[in-house]
CSV table of C-alpha atoms in Angstrom, one decimal:
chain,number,residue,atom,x,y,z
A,1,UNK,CA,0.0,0.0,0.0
A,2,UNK,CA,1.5,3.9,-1.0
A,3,UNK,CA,2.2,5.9,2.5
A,4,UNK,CA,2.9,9.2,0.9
A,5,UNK,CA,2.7,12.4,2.8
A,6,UNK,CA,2.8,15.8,1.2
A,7,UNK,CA,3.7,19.7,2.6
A,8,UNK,CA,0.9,20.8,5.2
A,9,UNK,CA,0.9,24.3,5.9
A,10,UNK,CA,0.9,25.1,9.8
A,11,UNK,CA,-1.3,27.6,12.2
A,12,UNK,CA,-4.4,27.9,12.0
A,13,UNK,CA,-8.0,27.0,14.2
A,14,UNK,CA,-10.0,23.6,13.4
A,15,UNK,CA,-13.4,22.2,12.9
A,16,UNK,CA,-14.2,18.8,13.5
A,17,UNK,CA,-15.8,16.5,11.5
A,18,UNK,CA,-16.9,12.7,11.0
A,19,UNK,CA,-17.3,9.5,9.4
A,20,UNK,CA,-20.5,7.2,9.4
A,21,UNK,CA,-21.1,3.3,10.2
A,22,UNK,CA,-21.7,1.9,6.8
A,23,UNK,CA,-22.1,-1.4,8.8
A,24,UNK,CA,-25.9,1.0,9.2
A,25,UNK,CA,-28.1,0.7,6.2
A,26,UNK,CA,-28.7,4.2,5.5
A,27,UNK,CA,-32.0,5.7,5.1
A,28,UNK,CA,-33.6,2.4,6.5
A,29,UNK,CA,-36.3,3.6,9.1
A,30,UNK,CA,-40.1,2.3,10.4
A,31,UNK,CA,-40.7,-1.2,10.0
A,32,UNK,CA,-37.3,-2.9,11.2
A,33,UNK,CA,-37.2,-0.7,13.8
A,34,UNK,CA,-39.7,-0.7,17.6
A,35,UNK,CA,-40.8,1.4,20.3
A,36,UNK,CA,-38.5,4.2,21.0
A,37,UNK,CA,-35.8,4.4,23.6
A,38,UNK,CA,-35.8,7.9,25.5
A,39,UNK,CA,-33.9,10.1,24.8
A,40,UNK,CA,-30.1,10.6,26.1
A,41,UNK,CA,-30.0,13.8,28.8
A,42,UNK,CA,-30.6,11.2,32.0
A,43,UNK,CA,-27.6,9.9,31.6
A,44,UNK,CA,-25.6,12.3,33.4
A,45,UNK,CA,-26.0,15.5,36.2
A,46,UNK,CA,-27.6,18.3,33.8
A,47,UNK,CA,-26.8,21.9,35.2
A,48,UNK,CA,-29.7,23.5,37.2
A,49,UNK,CA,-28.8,26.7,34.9
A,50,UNK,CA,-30.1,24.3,31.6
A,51,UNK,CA,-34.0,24.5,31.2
A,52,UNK,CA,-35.9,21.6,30.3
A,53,UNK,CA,-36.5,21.0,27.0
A,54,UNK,CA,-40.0,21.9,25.1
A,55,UNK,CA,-41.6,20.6,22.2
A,56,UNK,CA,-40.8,23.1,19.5
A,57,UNK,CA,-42.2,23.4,15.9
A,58,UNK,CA,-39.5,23.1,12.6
A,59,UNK,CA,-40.5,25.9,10.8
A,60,UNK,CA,-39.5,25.4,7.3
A,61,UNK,CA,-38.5,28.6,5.3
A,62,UNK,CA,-39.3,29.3,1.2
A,63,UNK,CA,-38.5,26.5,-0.7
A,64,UNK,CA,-37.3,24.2,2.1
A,65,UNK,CA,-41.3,22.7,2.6
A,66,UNK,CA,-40.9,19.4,0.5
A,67,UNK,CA,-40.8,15.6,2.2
A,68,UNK,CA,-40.6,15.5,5.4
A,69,UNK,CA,-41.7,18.8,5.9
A,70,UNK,CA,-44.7,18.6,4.3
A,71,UNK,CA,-46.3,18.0,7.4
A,72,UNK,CA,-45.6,19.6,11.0
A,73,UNK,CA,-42.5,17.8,12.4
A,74,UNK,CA,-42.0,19.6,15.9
A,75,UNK,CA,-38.7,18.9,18.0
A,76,UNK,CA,-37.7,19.0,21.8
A,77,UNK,CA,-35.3,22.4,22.2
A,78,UNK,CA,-34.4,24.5,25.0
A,79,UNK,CA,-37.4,27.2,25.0
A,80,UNK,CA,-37.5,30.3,23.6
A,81,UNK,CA,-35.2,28.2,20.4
A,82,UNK,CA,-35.8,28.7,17.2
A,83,UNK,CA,-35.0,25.3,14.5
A,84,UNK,CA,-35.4,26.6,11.0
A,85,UNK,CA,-35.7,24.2,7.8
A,86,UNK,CA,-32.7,26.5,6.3
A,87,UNK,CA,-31.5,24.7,3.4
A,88,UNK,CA,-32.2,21.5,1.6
A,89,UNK,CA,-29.0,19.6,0.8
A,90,UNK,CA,-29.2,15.9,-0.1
A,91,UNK,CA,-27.1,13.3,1.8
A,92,UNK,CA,-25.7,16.2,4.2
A,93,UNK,CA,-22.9,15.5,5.8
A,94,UNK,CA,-20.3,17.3,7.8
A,95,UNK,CA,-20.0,21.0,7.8
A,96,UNK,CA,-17.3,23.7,8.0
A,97,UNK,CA,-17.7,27.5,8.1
A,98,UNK,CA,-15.3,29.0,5.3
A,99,UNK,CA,-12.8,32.5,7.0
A,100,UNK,CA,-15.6,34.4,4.7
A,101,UNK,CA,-18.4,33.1,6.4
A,102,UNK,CA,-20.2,30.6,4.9
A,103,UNK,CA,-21.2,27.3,5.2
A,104,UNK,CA,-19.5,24.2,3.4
A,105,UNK,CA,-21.3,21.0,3.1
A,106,UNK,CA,-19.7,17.5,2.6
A,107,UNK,CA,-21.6,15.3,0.7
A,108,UNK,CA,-19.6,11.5,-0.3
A,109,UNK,CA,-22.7,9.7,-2.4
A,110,UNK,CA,-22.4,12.8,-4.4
A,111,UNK,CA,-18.6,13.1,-5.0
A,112,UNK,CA,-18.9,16.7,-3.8
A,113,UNK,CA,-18.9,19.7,-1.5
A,114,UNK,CA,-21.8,22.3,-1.6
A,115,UNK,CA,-21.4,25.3,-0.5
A,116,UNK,CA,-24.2,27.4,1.4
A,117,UNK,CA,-24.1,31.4,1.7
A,118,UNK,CA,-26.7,33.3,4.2
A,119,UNK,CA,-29.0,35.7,2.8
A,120,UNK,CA,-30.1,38.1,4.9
A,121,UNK,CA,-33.1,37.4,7.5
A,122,UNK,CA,-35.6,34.1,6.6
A,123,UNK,CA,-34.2,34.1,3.4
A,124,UNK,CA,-32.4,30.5,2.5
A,125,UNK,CA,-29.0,30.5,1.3
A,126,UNK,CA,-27.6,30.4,-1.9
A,127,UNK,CA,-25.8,27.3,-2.8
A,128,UNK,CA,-23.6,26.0,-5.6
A,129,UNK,CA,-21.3,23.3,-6.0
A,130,UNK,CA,-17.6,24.5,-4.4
A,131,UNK,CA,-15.5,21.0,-5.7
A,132,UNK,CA,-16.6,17.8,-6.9
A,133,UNK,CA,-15.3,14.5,-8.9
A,134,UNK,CA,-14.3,13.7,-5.5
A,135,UNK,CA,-13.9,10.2,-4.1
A,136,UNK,CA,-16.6,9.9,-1.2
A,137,UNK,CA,-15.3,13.6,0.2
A,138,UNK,CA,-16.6,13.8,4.1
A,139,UNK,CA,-14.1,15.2,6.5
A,140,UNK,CA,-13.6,19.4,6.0
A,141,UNK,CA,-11.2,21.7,8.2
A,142,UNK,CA,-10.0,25.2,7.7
A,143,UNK,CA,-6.3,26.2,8.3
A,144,UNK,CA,-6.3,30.0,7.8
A,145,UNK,CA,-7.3,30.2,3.5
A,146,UNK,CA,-6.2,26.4,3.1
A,147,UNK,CA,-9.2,23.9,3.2
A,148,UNK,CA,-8.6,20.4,3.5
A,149,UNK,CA,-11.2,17.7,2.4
A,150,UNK,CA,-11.1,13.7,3.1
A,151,UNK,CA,-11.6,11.4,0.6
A,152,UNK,CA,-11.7,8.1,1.8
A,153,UNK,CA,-8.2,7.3,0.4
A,154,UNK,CA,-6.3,10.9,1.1
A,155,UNK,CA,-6.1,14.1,2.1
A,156,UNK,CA,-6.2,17.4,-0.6
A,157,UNK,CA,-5.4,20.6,0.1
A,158,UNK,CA,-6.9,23.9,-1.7
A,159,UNK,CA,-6.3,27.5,-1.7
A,160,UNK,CA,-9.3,29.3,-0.6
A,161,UNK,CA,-10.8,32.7,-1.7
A,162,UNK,CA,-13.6,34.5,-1.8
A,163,UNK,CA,-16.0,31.8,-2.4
A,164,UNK,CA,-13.5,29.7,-4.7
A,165,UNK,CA,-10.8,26.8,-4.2
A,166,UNK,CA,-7.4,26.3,-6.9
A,167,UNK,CA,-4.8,24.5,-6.3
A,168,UNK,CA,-5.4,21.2,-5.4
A,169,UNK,CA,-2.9,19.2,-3.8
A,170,UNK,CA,-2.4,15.7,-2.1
A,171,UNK,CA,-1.6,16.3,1.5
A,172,UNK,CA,-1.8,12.6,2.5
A,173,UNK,CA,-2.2,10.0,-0.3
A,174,UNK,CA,-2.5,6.0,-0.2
A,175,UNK,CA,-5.4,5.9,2.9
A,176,UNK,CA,-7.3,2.3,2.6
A,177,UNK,CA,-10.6,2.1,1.5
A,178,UNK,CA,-12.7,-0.5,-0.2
A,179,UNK,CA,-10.5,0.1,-3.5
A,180,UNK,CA,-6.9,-1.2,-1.7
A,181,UNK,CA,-5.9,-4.1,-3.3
A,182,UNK,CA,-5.4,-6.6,0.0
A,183,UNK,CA,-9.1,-5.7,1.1
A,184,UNK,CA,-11.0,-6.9,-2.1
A,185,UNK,CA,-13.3,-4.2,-2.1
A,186,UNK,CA,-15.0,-4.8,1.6
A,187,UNK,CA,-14.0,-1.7,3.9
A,188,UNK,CA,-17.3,-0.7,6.1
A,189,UNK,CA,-15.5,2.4,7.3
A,190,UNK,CA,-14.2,4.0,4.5
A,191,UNK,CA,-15.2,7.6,5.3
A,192,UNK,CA,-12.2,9.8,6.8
A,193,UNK,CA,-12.0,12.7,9.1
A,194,UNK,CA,-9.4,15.7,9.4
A,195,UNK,CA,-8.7,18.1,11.8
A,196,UNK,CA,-5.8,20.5,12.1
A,197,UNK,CA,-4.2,20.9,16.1
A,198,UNK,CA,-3.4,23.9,17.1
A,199,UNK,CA,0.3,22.9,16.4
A,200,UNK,CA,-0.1,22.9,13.3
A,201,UNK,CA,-0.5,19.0,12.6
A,202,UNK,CA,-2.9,17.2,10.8
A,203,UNK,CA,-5.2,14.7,12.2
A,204,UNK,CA,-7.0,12.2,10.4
A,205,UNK,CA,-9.4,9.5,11.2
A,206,UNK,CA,-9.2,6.0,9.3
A,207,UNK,CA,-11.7,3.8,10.5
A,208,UNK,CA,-11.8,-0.5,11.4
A,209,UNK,CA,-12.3,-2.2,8.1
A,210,UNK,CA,-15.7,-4.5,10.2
A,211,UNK,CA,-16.6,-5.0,13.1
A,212,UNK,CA,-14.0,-7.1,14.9
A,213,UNK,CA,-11.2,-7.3,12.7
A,214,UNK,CA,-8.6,-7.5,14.6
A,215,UNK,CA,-5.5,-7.8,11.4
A,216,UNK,CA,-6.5,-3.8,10.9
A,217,UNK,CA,-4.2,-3.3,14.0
A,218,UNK,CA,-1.1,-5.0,12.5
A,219,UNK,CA,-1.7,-2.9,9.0
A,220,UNK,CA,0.2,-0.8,7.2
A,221,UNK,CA,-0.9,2.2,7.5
A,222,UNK,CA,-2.7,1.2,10.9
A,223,UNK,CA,-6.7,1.1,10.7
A,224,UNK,CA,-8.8,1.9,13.7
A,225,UNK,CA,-6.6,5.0,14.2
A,226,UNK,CA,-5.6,8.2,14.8
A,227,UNK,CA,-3.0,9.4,12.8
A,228,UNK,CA,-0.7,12.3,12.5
A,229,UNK,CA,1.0,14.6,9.9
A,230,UNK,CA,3.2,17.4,11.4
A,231,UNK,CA,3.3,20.6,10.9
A,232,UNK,CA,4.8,21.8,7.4
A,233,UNK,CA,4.7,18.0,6.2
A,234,UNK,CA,6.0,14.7,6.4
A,235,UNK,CA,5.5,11.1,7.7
A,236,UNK,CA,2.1,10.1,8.6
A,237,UNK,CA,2.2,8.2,12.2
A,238,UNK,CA,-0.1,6.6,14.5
A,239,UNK,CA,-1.3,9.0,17.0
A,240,UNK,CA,-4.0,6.8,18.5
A,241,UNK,CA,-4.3,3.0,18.5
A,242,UNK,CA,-7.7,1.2,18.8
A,243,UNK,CA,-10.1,3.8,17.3
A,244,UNK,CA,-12.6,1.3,15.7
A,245,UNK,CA,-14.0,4.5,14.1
A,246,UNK,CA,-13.1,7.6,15.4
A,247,UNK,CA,-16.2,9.3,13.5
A,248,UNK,CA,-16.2,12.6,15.5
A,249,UNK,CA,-12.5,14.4,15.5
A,250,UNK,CA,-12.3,17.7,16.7
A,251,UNK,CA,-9.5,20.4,18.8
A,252,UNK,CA,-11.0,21.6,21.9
A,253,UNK,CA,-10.0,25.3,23.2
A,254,UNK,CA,-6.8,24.1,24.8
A,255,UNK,CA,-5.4,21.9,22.1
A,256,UNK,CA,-6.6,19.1,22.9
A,257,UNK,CA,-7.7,16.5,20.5
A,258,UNK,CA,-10.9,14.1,21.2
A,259,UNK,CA,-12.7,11.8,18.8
A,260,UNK,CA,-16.2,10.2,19.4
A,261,UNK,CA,-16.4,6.7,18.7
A,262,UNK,CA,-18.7,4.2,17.5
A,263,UNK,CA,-17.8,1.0,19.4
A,264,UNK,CA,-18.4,-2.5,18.1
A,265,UNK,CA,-21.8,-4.3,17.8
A,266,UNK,CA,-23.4,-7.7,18.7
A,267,UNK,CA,-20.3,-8.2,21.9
A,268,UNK,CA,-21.2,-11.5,23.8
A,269,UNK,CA,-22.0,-11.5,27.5
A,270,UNK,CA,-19.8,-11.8,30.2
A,271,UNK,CA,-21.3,-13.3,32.0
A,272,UNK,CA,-22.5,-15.8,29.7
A,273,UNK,CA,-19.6,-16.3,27.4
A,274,UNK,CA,-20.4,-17.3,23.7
A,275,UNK,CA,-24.3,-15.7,23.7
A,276,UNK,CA,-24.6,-12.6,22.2
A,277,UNK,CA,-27.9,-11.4,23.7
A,278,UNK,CA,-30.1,-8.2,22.8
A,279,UNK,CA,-30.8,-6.9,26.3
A,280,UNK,CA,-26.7,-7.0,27.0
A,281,UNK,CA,-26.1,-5.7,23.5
A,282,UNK,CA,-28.7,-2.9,24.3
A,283,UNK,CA,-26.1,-0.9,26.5
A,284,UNK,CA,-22.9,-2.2,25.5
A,285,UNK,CA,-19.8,-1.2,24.6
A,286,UNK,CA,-20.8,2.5,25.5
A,287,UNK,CA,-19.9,5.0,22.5
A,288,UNK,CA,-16.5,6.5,23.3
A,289,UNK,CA,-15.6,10.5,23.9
A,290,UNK,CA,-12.3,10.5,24.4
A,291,UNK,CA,-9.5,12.7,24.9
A,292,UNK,CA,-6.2,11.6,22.9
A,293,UNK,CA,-2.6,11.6,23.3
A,294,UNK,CA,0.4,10.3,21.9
A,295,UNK,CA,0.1,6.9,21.8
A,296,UNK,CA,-3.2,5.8,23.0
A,297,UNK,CA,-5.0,2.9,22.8
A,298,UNK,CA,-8.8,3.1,23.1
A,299,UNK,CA,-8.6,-0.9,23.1
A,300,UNK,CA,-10.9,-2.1,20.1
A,301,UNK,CA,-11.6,-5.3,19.0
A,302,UNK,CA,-9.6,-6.2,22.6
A,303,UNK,CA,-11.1,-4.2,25.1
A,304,UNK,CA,-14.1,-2.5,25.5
A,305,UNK,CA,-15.6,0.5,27.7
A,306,UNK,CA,-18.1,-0.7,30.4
A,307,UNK,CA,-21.0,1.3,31.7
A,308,UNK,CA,-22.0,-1.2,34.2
A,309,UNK,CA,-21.1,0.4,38.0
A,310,UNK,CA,-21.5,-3.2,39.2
A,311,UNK,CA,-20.4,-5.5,36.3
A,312,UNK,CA,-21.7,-8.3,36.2
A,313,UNK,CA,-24.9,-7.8,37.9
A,314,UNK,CA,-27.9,-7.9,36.1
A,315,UNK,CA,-29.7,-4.7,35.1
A,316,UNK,CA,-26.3,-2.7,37.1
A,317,UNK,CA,-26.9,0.9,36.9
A,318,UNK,CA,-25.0,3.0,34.2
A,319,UNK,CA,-22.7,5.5,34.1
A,320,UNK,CA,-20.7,7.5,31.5
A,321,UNK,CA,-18.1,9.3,32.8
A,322,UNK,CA,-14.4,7.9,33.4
A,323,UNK,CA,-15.3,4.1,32.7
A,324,UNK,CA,-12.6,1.7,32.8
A,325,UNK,CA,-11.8,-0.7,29.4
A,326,UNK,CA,-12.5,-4.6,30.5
A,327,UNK,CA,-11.6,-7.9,28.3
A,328,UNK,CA,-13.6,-8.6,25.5
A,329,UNK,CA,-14.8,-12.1,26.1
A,330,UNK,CA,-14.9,-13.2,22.5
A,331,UNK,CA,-11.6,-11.3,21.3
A,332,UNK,CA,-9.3,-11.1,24.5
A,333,UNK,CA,-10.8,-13.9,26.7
A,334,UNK,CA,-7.5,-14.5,28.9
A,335,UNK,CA,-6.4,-10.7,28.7
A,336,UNK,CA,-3.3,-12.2,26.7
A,337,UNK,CA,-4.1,-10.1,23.6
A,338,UNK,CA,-3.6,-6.9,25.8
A,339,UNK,CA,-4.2,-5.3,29.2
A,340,UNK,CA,-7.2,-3.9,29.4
A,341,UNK,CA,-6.7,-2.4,33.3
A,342,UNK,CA,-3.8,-0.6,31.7
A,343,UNK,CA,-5.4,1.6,29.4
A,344,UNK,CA,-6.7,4.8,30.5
A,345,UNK,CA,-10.3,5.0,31.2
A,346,UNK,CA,-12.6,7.2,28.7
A,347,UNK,CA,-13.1,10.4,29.7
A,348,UNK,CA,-17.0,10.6,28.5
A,349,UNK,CA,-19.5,8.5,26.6
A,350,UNK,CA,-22.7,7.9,25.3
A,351,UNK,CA,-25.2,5.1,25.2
A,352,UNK,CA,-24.5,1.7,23.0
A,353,UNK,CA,-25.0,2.4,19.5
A,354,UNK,CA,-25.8,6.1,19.4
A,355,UNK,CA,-23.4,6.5,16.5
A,356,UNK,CA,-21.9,9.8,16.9
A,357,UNK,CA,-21.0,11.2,14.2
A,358,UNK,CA,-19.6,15.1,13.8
A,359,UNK,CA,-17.9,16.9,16.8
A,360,UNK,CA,-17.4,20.3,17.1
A,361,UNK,CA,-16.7,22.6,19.9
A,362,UNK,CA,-19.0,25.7,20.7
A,363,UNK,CA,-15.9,28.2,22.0
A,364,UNK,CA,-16.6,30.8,24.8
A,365,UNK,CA,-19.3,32.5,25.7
A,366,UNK,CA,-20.8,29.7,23.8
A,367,UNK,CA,-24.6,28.6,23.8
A,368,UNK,CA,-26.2,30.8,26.3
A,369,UNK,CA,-28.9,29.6,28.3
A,370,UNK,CA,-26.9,28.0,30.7
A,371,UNK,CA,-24.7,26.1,28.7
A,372,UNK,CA,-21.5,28.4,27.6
A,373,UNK,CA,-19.0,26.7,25.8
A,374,UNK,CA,-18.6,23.0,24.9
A,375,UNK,CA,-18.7,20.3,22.8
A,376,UNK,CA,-21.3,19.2,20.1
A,377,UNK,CA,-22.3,15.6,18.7
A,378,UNK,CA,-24.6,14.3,16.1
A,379,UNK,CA,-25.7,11.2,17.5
A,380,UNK,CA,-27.2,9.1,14.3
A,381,UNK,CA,-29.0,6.8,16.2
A,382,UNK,CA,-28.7,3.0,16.3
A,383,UNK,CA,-29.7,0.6,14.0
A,384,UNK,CA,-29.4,-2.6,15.5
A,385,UNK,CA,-30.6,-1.7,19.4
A,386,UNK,CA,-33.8,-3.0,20.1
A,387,UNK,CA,-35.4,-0.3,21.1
A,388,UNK,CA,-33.4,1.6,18.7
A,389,UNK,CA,-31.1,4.7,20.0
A,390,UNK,CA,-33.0,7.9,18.8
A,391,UNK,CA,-31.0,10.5,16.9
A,392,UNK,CA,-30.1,13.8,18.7
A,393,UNK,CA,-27.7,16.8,19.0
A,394,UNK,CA,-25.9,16.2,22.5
A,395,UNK,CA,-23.4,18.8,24.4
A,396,UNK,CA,-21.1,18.1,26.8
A,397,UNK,CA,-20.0,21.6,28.8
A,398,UNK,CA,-16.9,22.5,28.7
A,399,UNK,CA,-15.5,23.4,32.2
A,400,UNK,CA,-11.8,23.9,33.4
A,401,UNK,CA,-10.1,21.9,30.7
A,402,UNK,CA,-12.2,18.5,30.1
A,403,UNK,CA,-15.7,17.9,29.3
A,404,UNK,CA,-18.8,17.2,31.0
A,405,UNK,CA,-21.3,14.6,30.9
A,406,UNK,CA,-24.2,14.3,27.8
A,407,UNK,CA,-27.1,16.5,27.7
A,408,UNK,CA,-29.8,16.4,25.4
A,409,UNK,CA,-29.8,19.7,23.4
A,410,UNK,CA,-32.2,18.9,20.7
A,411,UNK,CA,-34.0,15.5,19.8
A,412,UNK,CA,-37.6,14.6,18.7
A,413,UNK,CA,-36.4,13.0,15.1
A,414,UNK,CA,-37.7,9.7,15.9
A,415,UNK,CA,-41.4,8.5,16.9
A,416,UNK,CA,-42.9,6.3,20.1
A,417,UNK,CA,-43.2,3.6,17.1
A,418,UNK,CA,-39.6,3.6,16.2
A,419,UNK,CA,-39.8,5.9,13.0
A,420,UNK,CA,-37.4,8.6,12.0
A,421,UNK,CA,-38.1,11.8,9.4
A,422,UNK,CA,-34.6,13.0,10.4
A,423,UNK,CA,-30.9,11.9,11.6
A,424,UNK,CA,-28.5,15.2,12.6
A,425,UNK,CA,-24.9,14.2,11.5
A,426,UNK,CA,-23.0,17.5,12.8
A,427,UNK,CA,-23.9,20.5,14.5
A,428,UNK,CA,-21.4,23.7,14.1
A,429,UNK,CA,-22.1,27.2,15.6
A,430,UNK,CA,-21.9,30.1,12.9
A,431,UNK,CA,-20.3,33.4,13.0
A,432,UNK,CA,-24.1,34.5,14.1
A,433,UNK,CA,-23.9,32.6,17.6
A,434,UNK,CA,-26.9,30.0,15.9
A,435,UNK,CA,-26.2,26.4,15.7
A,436,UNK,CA,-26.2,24.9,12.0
A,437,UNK,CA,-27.4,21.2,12.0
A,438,UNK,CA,-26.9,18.4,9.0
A,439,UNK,CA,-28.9,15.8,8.6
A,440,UNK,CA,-28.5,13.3,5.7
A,441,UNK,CA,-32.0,11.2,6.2
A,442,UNK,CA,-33.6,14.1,5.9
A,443,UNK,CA,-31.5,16.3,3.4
A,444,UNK,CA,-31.4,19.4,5.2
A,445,UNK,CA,-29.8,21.6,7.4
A,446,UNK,CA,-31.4,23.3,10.1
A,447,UNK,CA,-30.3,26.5,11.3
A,448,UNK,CA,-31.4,27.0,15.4
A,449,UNK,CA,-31.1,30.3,17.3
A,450,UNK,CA,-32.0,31.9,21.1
A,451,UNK,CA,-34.9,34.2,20.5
């Protein structure tokens, strides 16, 4: 396999982006799917500040009214919030605001990257095509003018102005995807992520080729990882081991980088070794939100995060914060593959098979309303818990240097009966203080604001 790394340009601020389970049949929704599970905000201590949530209607603006929204489709938001049908994008993916403000769009089925510029008040935004004949393009972060864009088998750079990109180049080249020879076309992870640290480096996500395979650890480069370009160019390296697919990647305010995870599906019971049983599979492995460092190992296909505060008891009581990594019983049965107790615990998670998807950070004062600055996820939803995970937009504050646990900031996508009309993939915060959400079941992007 190639292993070429180009020039990268240093400096420079990030956004975060994400890739997608294609393990998930997209668009599938109603009849394989049951009653709804609620929604994710109980999971940890929610500020007093935060009000509860209140069932809010989606106003659609001109032109934005087709399918779904040809009917009322109402949400749960913090009240006095505002959610906006702003623009109708198909298979909406990640976004990235542009230094001359406006809105870039990711979209991989369509080879593509749309690009969205605000009118002024209701009025939707323009939108043209920025780049295309791209191979599945998802992950977008600004460095200064320099915009880099993911394919799932490199990295390009382009020179940015004033609405327009030139000068393409290949910043990191010969990623795996389902085109790489020695994987005969079967890759379930192949969309990338980039970020740029605050050093200067560049980031990228590459995802596990499956569920459990284990060989993507001894591959060249390593899959289920993190890695690394520095600053002004060279070698790509490992930055993070174990990332079965770090969808979410994103710099918070102090440099740190974190990636949110989707863990592994259909994991056999401890406690009954060799059954892989829905009511375990339900809440386990919890979706990782981790903070990484040199050489970490989140543990996948080896270890896994537990929720259980009293494993191995039935029906234990869950948490998300700081959980340890234990043996997986089908992959790591002795502990001989590797040491689970070692590894550091996760910092913050999410329910079993929320499928987050992009991660951004809302920087100070950030959301108002009690929430200030933090991070936020798309969370997909499941689509093999029964009852299914519904889709949200989560935030975890951000309070001296790490994150807090979830809170439910807007959800209400999926019915009592299972259903979806809508699945948010990223939420971003414009240069207007609103939040801008992408949602690719759908095809839309929302645009919520503080009244």
């Amino acid at each position: 396999m190639r292993t070429v790394v180009r020039a990268v340009v240093a400096g420079g601020l990030t956004f975060a982006l994400a890739a997608c389970s294609a393990e998930e049949p997209v668009g599938a929704a109603g009849g394989a799917l049951r009653a709804t599970v609620a929604p994710s905000s109980g999971v940890g201590s929610v500020p007093a500040s935060v009000p509860a949530l209140v069932s809010t209607a989606v106003r659609p603006l001109d032109g934005t009214g087709s399918a779904p929204f040809d009917q009322e489709r109402r949400v749960q938001a913090p009240p006095g919030w505002t959610v906006s049908v702003w623009a109708r994008v198909a298979g909406a993916r990640l976004l990235a605001w542009t230094p001359d403000k406006r809105l870039l769009v990711s979209r991989p089925k369509s080879g593509d990257v749309v690009e969205l510029v605000p009118g002024q008040g209701d009025a939707t935004p323009s939108q043209r095509t920025l780049v295309d004949g791209l191979n599945q393009p998802h992950g977008l972060a600004f460095q200064g003018d320099t915009l880099f864009v993911a394919e799932s088998d490199q990295v390009d750079s382009f020179a940015y102005a004033d609405g327009a990109v030139s000068g393409k180049r290949v910043v990191v080249d010969g990623l795996p995807d389902a085109k790489s020879p020695e994987l005969g076309g079967a890759y379930a992870h192949a969309l990338k992520s980039v970020a740029v640290g605050q050093d200067g480096a560049l980031y990228v996500s590459v995802g596990s080729t499956g569920n459990i395979s284990a060989a993507d650890r001894d591959a060249d480069p390593e899959r289920a990882s993190i890695l690394r370009v520095p600053a002004g160019g060279g070698a790509a390296s490992v930055f993070a081991h174990g990332v079965r697919n770090g969808t979410g990647l994103a710099v918070d305010p102090d440099g740190g980088v974190w990636t949110a995870v989707n863990g592994r599906d259909n994991m056999e019971d401890p406690a009954n070794p060799g059954e892989v049983s829905q009511a375990y599979v339900n809440d386990h492995p919890l979706e990782p939100l981790a903070r990484l460092e040199q050489g970490r190992d989140l543990g996948w296909p080896y270890c896994n995060p537990d929720p259980d505060l009293k494993p191995g008891e039935k029906d234990s009581p869950l948490s998300y914060t700081q959980r340890p990594l234990v043996r997986d019983v089908q992959t790591n049965a002795d502990g001989s593959k590797l040491d689970c107790a070692a590894l550091a615990p996760i910092e913050q998670g999410m329910g079993a098979h929320s499928a987050p998807l992009g991660l951004s950070f809302a920087t100070a004062p950030g959301l108002g309303d009690g929430y200030g600055p933090g991070a936020l996820v798309g969370v997909h939803g499941s689509w093999n818990r029964k009852p299914p995970r519904a889709p949200e937009v989560s935030f975890f504050a951000w309070r001296d240097g790490t994150l807090g646990p979830q809170q439910t900031l807007i959800t209400g996508f999926q019915g009592e009966d299972g259903s979806r009309w809508g699945r948010p993939v990223m939420a971003v915060q414009g240069p207007d203080g609103a939040l801008y959400v992408s949602d690719d079941y759908a095809g839309a992007v929302y645009r919520i604001s503080r009244a």
